[in-house]
XYZ file of C-alpha atoms in Angstrom:
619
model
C 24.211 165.889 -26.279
C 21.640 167.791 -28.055
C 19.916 165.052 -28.415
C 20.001 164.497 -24.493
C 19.240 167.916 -23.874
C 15.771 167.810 -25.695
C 14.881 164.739 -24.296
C 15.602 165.969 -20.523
C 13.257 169.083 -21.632
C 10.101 166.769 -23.378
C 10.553 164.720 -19.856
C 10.675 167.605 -17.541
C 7.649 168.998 -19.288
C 5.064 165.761 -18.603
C 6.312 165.301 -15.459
C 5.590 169.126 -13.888
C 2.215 169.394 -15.957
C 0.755 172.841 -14.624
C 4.692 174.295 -13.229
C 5.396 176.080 -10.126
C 8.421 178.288 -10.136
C 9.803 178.169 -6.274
C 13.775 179.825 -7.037
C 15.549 182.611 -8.557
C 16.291 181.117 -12.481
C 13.411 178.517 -12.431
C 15.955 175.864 -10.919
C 18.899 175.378 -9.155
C 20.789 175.180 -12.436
C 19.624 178.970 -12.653
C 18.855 178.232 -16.548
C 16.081 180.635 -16.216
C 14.134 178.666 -18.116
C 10.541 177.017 -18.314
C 10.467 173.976 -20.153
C 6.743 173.032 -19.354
C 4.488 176.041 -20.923
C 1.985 174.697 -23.258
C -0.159 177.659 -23.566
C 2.260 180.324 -24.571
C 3.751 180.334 -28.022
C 5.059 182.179 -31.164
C 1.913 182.322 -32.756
C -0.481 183.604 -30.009
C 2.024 185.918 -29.004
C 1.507 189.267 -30.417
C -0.268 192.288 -30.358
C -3.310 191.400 -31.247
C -3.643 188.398 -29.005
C -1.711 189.019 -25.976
C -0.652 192.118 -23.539
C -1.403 193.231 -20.183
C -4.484 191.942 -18.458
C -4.418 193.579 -14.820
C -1.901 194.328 -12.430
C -1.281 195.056 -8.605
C -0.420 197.109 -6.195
C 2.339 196.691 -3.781
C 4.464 198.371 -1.193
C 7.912 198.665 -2.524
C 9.662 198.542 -5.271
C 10.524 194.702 -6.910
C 13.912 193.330 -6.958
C 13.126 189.841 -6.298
C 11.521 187.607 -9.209
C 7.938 186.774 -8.375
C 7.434 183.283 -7.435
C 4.407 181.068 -8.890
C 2.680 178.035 -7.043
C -0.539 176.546 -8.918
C -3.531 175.039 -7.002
C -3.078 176.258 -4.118
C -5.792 175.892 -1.147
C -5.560 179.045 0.968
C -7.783 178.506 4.193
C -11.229 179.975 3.635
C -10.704 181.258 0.458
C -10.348 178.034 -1.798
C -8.223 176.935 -4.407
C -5.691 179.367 -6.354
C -2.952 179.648 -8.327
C -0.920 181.976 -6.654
C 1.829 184.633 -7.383
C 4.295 185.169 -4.951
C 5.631 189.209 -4.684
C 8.489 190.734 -2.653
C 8.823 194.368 -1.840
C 11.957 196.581 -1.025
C 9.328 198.139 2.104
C 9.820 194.480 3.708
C 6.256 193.319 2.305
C 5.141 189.503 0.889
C 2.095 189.234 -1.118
C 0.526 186.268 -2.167
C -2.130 187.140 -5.229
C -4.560 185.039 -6.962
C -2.462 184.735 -9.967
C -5.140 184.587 -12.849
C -8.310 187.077 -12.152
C -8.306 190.814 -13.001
C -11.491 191.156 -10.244
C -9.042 189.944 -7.311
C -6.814 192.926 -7.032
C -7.158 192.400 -2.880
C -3.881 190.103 -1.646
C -4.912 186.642 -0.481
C -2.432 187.389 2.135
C -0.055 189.858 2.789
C 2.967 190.228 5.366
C 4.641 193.214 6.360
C 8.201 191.575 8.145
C 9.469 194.890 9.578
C 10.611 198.721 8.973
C 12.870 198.881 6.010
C 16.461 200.539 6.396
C 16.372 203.828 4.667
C 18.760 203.905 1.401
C 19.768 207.357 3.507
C 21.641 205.384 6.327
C 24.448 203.588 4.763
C 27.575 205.601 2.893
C 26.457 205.368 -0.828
C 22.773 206.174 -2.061
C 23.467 204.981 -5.817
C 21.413 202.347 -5.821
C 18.371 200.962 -3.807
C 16.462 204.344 -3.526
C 14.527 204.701 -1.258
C 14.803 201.685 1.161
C 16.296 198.280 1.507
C 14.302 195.284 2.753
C 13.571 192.255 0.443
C 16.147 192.397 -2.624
C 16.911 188.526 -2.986
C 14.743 186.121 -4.257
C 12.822 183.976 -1.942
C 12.832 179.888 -2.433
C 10.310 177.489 -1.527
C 9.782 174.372 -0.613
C 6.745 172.629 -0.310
C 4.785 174.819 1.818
C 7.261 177.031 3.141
C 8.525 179.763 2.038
C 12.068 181.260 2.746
C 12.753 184.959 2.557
C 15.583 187.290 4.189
C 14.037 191.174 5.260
C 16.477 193.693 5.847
C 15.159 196.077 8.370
C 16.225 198.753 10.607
C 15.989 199.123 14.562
C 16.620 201.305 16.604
C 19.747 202.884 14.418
C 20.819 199.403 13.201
C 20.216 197.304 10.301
C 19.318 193.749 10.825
C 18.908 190.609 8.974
C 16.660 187.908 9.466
C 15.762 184.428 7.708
C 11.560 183.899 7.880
C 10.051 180.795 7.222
C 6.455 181.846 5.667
C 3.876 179.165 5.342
C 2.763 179.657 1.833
C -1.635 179.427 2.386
C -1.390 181.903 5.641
C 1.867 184.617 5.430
C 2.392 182.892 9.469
C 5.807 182.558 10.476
C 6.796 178.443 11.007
C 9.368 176.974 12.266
C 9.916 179.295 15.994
C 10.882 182.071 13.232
C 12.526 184.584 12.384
C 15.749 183.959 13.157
C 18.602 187.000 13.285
C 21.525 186.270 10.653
C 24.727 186.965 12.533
C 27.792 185.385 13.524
C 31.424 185.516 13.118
C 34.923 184.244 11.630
C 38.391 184.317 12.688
C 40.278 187.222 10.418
C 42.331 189.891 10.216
C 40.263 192.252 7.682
C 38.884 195.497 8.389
C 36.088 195.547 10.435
C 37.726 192.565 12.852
C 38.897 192.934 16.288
C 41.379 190.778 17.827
C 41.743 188.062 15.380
C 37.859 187.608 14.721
C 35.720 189.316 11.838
C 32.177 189.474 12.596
C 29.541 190.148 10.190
C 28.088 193.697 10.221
C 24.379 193.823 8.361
C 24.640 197.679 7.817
C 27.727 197.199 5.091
C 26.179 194.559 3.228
C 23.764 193.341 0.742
C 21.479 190.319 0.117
C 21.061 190.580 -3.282
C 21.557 186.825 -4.416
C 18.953 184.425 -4.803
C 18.400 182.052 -1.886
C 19.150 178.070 -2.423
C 17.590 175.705 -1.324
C 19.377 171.807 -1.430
C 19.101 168.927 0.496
C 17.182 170.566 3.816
C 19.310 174.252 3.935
C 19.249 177.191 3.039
C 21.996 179.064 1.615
C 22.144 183.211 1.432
C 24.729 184.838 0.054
C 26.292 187.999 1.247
C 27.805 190.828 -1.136
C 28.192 194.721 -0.046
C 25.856 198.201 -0.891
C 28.109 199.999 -3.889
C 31.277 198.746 -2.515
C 31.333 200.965 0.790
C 33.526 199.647 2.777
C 34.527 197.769 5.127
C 32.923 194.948 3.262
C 33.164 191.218 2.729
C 31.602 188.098 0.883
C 29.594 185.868 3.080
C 27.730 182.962 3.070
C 25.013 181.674 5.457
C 23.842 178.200 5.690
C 20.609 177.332 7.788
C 18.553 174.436 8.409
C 15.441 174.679 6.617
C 13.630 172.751 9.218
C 14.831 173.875 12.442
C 16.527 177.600 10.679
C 19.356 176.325 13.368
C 22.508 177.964 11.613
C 24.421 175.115 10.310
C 27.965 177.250 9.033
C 29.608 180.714 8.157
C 31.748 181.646 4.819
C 33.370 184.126 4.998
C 35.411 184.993 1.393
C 37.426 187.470 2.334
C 38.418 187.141 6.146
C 41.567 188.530 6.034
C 41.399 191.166 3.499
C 38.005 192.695 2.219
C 35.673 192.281 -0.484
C 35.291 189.253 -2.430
C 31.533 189.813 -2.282
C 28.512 187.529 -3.676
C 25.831 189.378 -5.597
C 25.957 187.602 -8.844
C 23.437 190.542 -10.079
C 20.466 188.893 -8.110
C 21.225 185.447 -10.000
C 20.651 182.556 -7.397
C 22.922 180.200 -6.103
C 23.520 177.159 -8.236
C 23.921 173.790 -6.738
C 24.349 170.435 -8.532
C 22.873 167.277 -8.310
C 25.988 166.210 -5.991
C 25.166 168.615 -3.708
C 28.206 170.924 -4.768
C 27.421 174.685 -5.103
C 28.664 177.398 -8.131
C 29.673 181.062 -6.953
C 30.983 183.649 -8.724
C 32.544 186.178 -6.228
C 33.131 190.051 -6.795
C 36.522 192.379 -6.924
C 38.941 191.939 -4.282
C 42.012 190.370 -3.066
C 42.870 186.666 -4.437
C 45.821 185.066 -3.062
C 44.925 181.210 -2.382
C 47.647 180.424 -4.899
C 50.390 181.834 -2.429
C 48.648 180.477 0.315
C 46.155 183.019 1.412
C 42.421 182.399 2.033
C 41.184 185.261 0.190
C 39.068 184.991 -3.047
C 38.113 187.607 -4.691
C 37.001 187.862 -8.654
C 36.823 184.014 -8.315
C 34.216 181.122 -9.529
C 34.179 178.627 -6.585
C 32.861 175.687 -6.015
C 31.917 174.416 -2.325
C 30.895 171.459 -0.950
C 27.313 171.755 1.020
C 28.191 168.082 2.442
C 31.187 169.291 4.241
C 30.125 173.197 5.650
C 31.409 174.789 2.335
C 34.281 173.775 2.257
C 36.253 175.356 -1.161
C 36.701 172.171 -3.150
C 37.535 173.950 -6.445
C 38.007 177.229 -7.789
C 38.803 179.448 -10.926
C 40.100 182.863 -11.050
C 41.058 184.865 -13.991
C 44.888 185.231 -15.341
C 43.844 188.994 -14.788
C 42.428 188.710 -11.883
C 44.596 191.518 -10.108
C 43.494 194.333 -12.822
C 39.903 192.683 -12.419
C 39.835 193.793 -8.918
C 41.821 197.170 -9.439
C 39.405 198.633 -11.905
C 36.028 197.298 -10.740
C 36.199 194.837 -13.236
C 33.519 191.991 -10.706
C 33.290 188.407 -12.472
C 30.890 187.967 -9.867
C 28.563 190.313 -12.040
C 26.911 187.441 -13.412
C 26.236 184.394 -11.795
C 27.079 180.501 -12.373
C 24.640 178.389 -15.013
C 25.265 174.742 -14.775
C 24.689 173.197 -17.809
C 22.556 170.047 -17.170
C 23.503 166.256 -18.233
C 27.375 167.431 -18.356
C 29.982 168.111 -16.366
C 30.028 172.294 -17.277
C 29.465 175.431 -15.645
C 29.412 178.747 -17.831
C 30.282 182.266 -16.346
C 30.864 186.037 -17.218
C 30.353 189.228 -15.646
C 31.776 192.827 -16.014
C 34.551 192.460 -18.506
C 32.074 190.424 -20.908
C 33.867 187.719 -21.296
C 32.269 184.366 -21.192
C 34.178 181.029 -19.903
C 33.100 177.556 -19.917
C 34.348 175.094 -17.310
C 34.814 171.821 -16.064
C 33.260 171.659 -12.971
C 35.828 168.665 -12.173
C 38.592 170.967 -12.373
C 37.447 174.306 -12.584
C 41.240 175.317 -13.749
C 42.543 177.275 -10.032
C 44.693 180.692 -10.974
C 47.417 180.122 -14.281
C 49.776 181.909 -15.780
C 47.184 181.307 -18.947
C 43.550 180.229 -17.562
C 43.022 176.714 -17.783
C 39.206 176.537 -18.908
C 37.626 174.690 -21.070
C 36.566 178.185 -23.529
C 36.754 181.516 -22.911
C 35.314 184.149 -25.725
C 34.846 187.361 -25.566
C 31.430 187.687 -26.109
C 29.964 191.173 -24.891
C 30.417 194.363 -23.122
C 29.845 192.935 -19.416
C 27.103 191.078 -18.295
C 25.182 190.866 -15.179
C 23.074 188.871 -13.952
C 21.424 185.451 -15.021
C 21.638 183.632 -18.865
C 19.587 181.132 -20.495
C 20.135 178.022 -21.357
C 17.702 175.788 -23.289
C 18.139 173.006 -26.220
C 21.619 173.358 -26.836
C 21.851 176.931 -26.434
C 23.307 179.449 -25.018
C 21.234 183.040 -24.404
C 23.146 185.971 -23.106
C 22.368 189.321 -23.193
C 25.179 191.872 -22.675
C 25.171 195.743 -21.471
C 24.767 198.043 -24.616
C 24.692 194.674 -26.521
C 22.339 192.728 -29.185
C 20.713 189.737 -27.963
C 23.336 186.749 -28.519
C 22.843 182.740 -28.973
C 25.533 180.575 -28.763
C 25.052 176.859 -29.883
C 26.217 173.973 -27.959
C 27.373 170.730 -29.541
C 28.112 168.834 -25.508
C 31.160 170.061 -24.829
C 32.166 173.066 -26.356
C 30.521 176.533 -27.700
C 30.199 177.605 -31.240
C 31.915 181.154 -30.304
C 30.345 182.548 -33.273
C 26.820 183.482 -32.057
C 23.623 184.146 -33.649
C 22.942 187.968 -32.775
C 19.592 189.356 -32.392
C 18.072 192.502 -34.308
C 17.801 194.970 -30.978
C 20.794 196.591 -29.293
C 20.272 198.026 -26.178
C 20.102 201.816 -25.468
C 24.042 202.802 -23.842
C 23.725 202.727 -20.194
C 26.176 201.298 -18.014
C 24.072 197.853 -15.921
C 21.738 198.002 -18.774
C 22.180 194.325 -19.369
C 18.458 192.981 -19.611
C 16.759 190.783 -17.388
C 16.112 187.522 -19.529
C 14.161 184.050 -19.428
C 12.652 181.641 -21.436
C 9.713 179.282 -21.791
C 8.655 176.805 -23.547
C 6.869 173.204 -24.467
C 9.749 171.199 -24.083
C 11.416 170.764 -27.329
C 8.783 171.096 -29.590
C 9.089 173.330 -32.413
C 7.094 177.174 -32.317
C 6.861 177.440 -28.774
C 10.316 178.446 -27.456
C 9.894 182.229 -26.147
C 12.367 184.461 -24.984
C 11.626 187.261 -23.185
C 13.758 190.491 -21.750
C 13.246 193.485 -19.719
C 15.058 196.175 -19.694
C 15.716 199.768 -19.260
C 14.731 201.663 -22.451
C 16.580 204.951 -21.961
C 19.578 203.057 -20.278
C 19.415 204.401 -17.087
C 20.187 201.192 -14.147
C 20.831 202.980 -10.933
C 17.931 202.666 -9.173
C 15.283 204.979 -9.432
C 12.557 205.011 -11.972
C 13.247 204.682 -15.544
C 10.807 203.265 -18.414
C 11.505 199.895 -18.899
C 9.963 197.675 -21.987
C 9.199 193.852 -21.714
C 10.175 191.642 -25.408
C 9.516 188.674 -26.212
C 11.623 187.055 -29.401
C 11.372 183.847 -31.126
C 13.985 181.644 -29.454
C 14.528 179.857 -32.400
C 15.212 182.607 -34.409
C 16.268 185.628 -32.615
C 15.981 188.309 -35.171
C 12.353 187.666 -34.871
C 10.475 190.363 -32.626
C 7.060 188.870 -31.690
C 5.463 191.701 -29.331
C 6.710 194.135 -27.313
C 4.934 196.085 -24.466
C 5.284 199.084 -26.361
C 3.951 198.138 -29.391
C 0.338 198.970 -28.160
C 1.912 201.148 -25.391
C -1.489 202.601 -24.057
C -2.433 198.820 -22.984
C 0.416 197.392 -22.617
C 3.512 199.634 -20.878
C 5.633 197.604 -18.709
C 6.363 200.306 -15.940
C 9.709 201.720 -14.678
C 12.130 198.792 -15.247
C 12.886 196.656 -11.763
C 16.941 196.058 -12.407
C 17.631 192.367 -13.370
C 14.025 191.327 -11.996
C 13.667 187.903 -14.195
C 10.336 187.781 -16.148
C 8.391 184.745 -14.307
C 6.451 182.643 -17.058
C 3.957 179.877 -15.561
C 0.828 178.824 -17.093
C 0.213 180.918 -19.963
C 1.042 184.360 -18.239
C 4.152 186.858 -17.383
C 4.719 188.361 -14.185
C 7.038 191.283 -14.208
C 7.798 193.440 -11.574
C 8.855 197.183 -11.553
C 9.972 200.059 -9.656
C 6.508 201.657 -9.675
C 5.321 199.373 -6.829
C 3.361 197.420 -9.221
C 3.378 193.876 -10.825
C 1.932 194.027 -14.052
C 0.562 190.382 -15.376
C 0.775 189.680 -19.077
C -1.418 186.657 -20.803
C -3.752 185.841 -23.891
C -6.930 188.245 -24.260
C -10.363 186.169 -24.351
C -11.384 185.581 -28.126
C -13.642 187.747 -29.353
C -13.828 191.315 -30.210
C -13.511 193.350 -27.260
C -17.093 194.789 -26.829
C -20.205 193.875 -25.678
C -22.476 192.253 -28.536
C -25.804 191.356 -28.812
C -29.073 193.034 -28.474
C -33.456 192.605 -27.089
C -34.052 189.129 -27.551
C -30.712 187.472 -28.530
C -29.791 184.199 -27.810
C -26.309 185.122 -26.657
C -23.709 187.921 -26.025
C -20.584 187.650 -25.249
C -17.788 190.452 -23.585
C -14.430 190.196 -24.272
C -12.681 193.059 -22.664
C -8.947 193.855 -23.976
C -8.628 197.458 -22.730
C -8.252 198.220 -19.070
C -10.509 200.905 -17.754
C -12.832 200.260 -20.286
C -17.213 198.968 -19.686
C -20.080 197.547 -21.311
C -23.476 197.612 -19.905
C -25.790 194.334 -19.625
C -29.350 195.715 -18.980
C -31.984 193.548 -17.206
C -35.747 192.736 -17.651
C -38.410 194.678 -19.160
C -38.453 197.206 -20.884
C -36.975 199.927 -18.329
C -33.328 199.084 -17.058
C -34.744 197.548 -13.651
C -34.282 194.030 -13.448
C -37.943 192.669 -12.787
C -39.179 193.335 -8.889
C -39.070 190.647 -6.829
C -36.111 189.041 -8.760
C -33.097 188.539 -7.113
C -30.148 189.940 -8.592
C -28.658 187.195 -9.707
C -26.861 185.850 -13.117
C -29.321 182.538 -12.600
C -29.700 180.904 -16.273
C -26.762 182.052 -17.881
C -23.876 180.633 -18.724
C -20.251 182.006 -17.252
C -16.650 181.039 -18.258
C -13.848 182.851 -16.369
C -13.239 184.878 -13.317
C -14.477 188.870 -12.758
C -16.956 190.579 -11.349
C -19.517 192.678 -12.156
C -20.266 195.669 -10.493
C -23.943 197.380 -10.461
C -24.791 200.741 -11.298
C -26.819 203.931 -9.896
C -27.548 204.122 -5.777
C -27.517 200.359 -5.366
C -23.643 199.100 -5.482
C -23.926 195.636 -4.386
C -21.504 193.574 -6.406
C -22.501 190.485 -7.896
C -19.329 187.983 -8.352
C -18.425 184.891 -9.429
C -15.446 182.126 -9.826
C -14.811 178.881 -11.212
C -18.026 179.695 -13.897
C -20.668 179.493 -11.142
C -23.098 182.493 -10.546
C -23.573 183.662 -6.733
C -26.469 185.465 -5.471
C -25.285 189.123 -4.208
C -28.836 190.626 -3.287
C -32.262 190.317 -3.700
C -33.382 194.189 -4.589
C -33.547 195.423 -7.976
C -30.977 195.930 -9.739
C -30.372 198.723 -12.352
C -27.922 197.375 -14.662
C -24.525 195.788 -14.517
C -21.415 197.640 -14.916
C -18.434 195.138 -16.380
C -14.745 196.385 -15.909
C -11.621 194.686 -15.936
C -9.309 193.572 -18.784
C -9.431 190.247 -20.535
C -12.154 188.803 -18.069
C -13.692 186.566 -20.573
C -17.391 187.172 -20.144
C -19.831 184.784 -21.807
C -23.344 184.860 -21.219
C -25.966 182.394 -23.098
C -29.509 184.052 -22.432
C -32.336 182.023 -21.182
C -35.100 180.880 -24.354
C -38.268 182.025 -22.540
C -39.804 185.314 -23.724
C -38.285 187.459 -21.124
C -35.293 187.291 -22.485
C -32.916 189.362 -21.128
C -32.011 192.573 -22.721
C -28.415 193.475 -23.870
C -26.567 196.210 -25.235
C-alpha cells in the first residue's frame, strides 16, 4: 500500500500541474494535503530565503481557509491567479494571489449585515460577529458560500452561488436555508422540529459531490436548544434536495468537526463525526450523538453505517465531542480515521464502521493525544496529527493498520485548552526533500476567540524533529498575526496563505535572489532590486546629471528589462505611478519625472540599462 500511496501522489501531481485548492482539506478526502507543489521545498525554506512578502486587508476576521484558483481571466482586468478570502463581517475577496503592488481586491462582495456575537446566549467564541465561518467550495466557476446575517432581530442563513471572475450572484441566488423535520426535541411544536438559524453554527466545511452541496449544521458554545443538521442543495438549481436532522427527538448531536469539511468517497458515501448528545439507535431511537456516520448522498442521507464509542454516554456527559475532529478517508483503501476531544484516535472500516459494542468494534483505536480538533494529514503512508498541549505526532501506515508508536516532533504546544494547531502539508508528489508540513497555532495558548499571537511552522515532513523556519524566527518581517482558530494554511504554487484574526491575510513565498538593495551606480550596465523587507525603498534616478529624467521624455521604463510584478511609485509634487505586469513596461505620463520611489516586499526588480551614453543613472 505504500507503494500505491506514492504512486497515486507522483500521478496526482502531473495531472493538476499549476493546483487550485477549491475545499476545506485540499479534497474531499480532507487529507489537507498538496501533493503537486514543485516550487516549495526543504531547502529553500528558511529564513534566509523565504517569509512574508505582502499581505491584505480585509473586513473580518478569517475562519474559513482561503481558497486558490490559478489563471484565472477576470473581465477587464486579465489573467490572475487568484486567492479566495472569507470574512466573519459577511465579506468575499478575490486577490491577485502573487503581486505585493495589487493590494486593491479584484473583486469584493459584501453578502449582508453580520449577526453580532452580542445576540445569541454565549459570547465565548466568535467575537465580535458571525457571518462566513465555513469554508466555501468551488466548482468550476462557481463558488459556494453560506453568510450568516442578521435582519431585522433575526439571524438568517443563506447558500450564494458566486461566479468566481465577477463576485455576481448565479443561479436566481441566494437562497434562505430553512426547513423542518418531524421530532419531539426542544425547540419542536406539535410533532415537527424546525430549524432555528439563531442557535446554530456553520462551522464545517461545505462539500461538494456529484452536483450538491452539503452544509453541515452544529450549535454556538452549546446554548441550547440545539441540534445537528444537515442541508443538501442542488448546486445547479440551489433547489433544496433533503434535511438531516441528528438529533430530532432529543438535542444536540451537532456537526462542527472543528471547521474540517465534509468527507465524501468516491461512492458517493459521506464521513461525519457528530458532537455530544444523546445516542440511542441501538435501542431503537434515531438520535446520534458522539457518533461517526456514514450517509448515503444517493439516497437523501440516509444513515447507512455508523460508529459510536463504548463510552459514548460519559462522552456526552462531560463535553467529551468526537465530533471535535473531523473524518479523513484514507485513499486507495477501505479506511476512515477519527478523533476528537478525548484524544483518542480510531481507525475504521468504512464497510462496517463497527455500530455501538459492549467493546468498540474498530479496526484500531490508540490513545494518541490530549484531544484533537479539527483536520489531520495524511500523505505517503502517514499519519500527521497534532494534539492540544501536544508535540507534533506521525504515525506510519503499512495498508491496513497504524504503527501506534509515533514519531513525535521537537515542539510542544503552549497549555491552552483548543490549542490544537491548524495543520497541512505540501509537497512534489513523492519525491524525496520536498514534503513540508506546516502549523499554525496560538503561541500563548489562548483559543477562544479574540486576538492572540499566533506563529506559522513549517517542519520537514520526513523528519519531524526538523524545524525549517518559523515566522518568528525573523519576527520583524515575518509575524504571522493573531492566530485565526483551526484556519488551515493554504499552499498553492510556491506560496502560503494564512489568515488571522487581525483582518488580514498575510502571504508567505520565496524572496527574489539577490541581496535586498538597490545596486549599481552612473553608467552601469545593470542593477538589480531585490526587496526582502516590507516598508523598505531604493531610489532609481533618471537622466542627466540632476534627478529629472530628460525633458521631453516620457516617463517611461522604455529599454529596460523587467521580470516580476510591482510598481513603482514617483517622487516629489508629481505622483503619477508608473506600473507594470507580466515584465512589460507601460507608459504612465509624459512630464518629467523626478525619480522613482520602489516599495513593496520581494517584488523582484531587474533592470538591464540601455548601452548608449545616456545611460541611466542609479543609486
Amino acid at each position: 500500500m505504500g507503494r500505491l500511496c506514492a504512486s497515486w501522489l507522483i500521478v496526482a501531481a502531473s495531472l493538476l500541474g499549476q493546483v487550485s485548492v477549491t475545499t476545506q482539506g485540499y479534497d474531499n478526502n480532507r487529507s489537507s494535503m498538496n501533493p503537486s507543489e514543485t516550487i516549495l521545498n526543504t531547502s529553500n525554506v528558511n529564513v534566509n530565503t523565504f517569509g512574508k512578502l505582502f499581505s491584505r486587508v480585509v473586513d473580518g476576521q478569517i475562519y474559513a481557509q482561503p481558497l486558490y484558483v490559478p489563471n484565472l481571466t477576470i473581465p477587464g482586468q486579465g489573467s490572475h491567479n487568484v486567492v479566495f478570502v472569507s470574512t466573519e463581517n459577511d465579506s468575499v475577496y478575490a486577490f491577485d494571489a502573487d503581486s505585493p503592488a495589487a493590494s486593491a481586491p479584484l473583486w469584493h462582495v459584501s453578502l449582508g449585515t453580520a449577526l453580532p456575537a452580542s445576540v445569541i446566549n454565549s459570547t465565548r467564541d466568535l467575537l465580535p460577529e458571525i457571518g462566513i465561518t465555513s469554508t466555501p467550495t468551488i466548482d468550476s466557476n462557481t463558488m459556494y458560500v453560506v453568510a450568516e446575517t442578521y435582519e431585522n432581530g433575526n439571524a438568517v442563513f443563506r447558500l450564494h452561488a458566486l461566479d468566481i471572475t465577477t463576485g455576481l450572484e448565479k443561479f436566481n441566488g441566494p437562497v434562505v436555508i430553512s426547513g423542518s423535520v418531524p421530532g419531539t426535541g426542544p425547540g419542536s411544536a406539535n410533532g415537527n422540529l424546525a430549524f432555528a438559524p439563531l442557535m446554530h453554527w456553520q462551522r464545517p466545511g461545505l462539500a461538494l459531490s456529484n452536483g450538491n452541496i452539503y452544509i453541515g449544521f452544529g450549535s454556538h458554545q452549546d446554548s441550547e436548544p440545539y441540534h445537528g443538521w444537515i442541508f443538501e442543495y442542488n448546486a445547479s438549481t440551489l433547489q433544496q434536495v433533503t434535511i438531516l436532522c441528528l438529533s430530532p427527538n432529543d438535542e444536540a448531536g451537532g456537526v462542527w468537526q472543528g471547521g474540517a469539511g465534509l468527507a465524501i468517497d468516491p461512492s458517493g458515501f459521506m464521513y461525519v463525526a457528530t458532537g455530544q448528545g444523546t445516542m440511542d439507535v441501538n435501542t431503537g431511537g434515531v438520535d446520534r450523538g458522539d457518533s461517526i456516520l456514514k450517509l448515503d448522498t444517493s439516497k437523501n442521507l440516509a444513515v447507512a453505517d455508523y460508529f459510536s464509542p463504548s463510552n459514548q454516554v460519559s462522552l456526552s456527559a462531560n463535553d467529551v465531542d468526537l465530533g471535535a475532529g473531523g473524518t479523513v478517508l484514507i485513499p486507495n483503501t477501505a479506511l476512515v480515521v477519527s478523533g476528537g476531544k478525548d484524544g483518542r484516535l480510531f481507525l475504521l472500516n468504512r464497510n462496517n464502521l463497527g455500530q455501538f459494542n459492549g467493546t468498540d468494534q474498530v479496526v484500531q483505536e490508540w490513545q494518541a493525544s490530549n484531544a484533537y480538533f479539527g483536520g489531520k494529514v495524511f500523505y505517503n503512508s502517514t499519519l500527521y496529527a497534532w494534539g492540544r498541549s501536544d508535540f507534533l505526532k506521525t504515525y506510519a501506515f503499512n495498508g491496513s493498520t497504524f504503527n501506534t508508536s509515533p514519531t513525535v516532533g521537537s515542539v510542544q504546544i503552549v497549555t491552552g485548552y483548543s490549542d490544537a494547531p491548524a495543520i497541512s502539508l505540501s509537497a512534489d508528489g513523492a519525491t524525496p526533500g520536498t514534503a513540508i508540513l506546516w502549523a499554525s497555532y496560538s503561541v500563548n495558548g489562548g483559543a477562544d476567540g479574540n486576538n492572540y499571537p499566533g506563529i506559522l511552522r513549517a517542519f520537514d515532513a520526513s523528519h519531524i524533529t526538523t524545524e525549517l523556519w518559523n515566522s518568528n524566527d525573523n519576527q520583524s518581517r515575518d509575524y504571522s498575526g493573531s492566530w485565526a482558530k483551526w484556519c488551515t494554511p493554504t499552499v498553492a504554487n510556491g506560496k502560503v496563505y494564512l489568515g488571522t484574526f487581525d483582518n488580514v491575510l498575510n502571504v508567505y513565498g520565496l524572496f527574489p535572489t539577490g541581496g535586498g538593495q538597490l545596486v549599481g551606480n552612473s553608467n552601469s550596465s545593470a542593477a538589480a532590486v531585490n526587496l526582502t523587507t516590507e516598508g523598505t525603498a531604493d531610489w532609481v534616478h533618471w537622466g542627466d546629471t540632476t534627478l529629472n529624467r530628460q525633458a521631453g521624455v516620457p516617463a517611461q521604463l522604455s529599454n529596460y528589462t523587467v521580470l516580476g510584478n510591482g510598481t513603482v511609485g514617483t517622487f516629489g509634487n508629481d505622483p503619477r505611478p508608473i506600473s507594470w505586469s507580466d515584465g512589460t513596461p507601460t507608459a504612465s505620463s509624459t512630464n518629467n519625472v523626478k525619480g522613482a520611489f520602489i516599495t513593496g516586499v520581494g517584488q523582484g526588480f531587474s533592470f538591464t540599462a540601455p548601452s548608449d551614453t545616456n545611460t541611466d543613472r542609479k543609486s
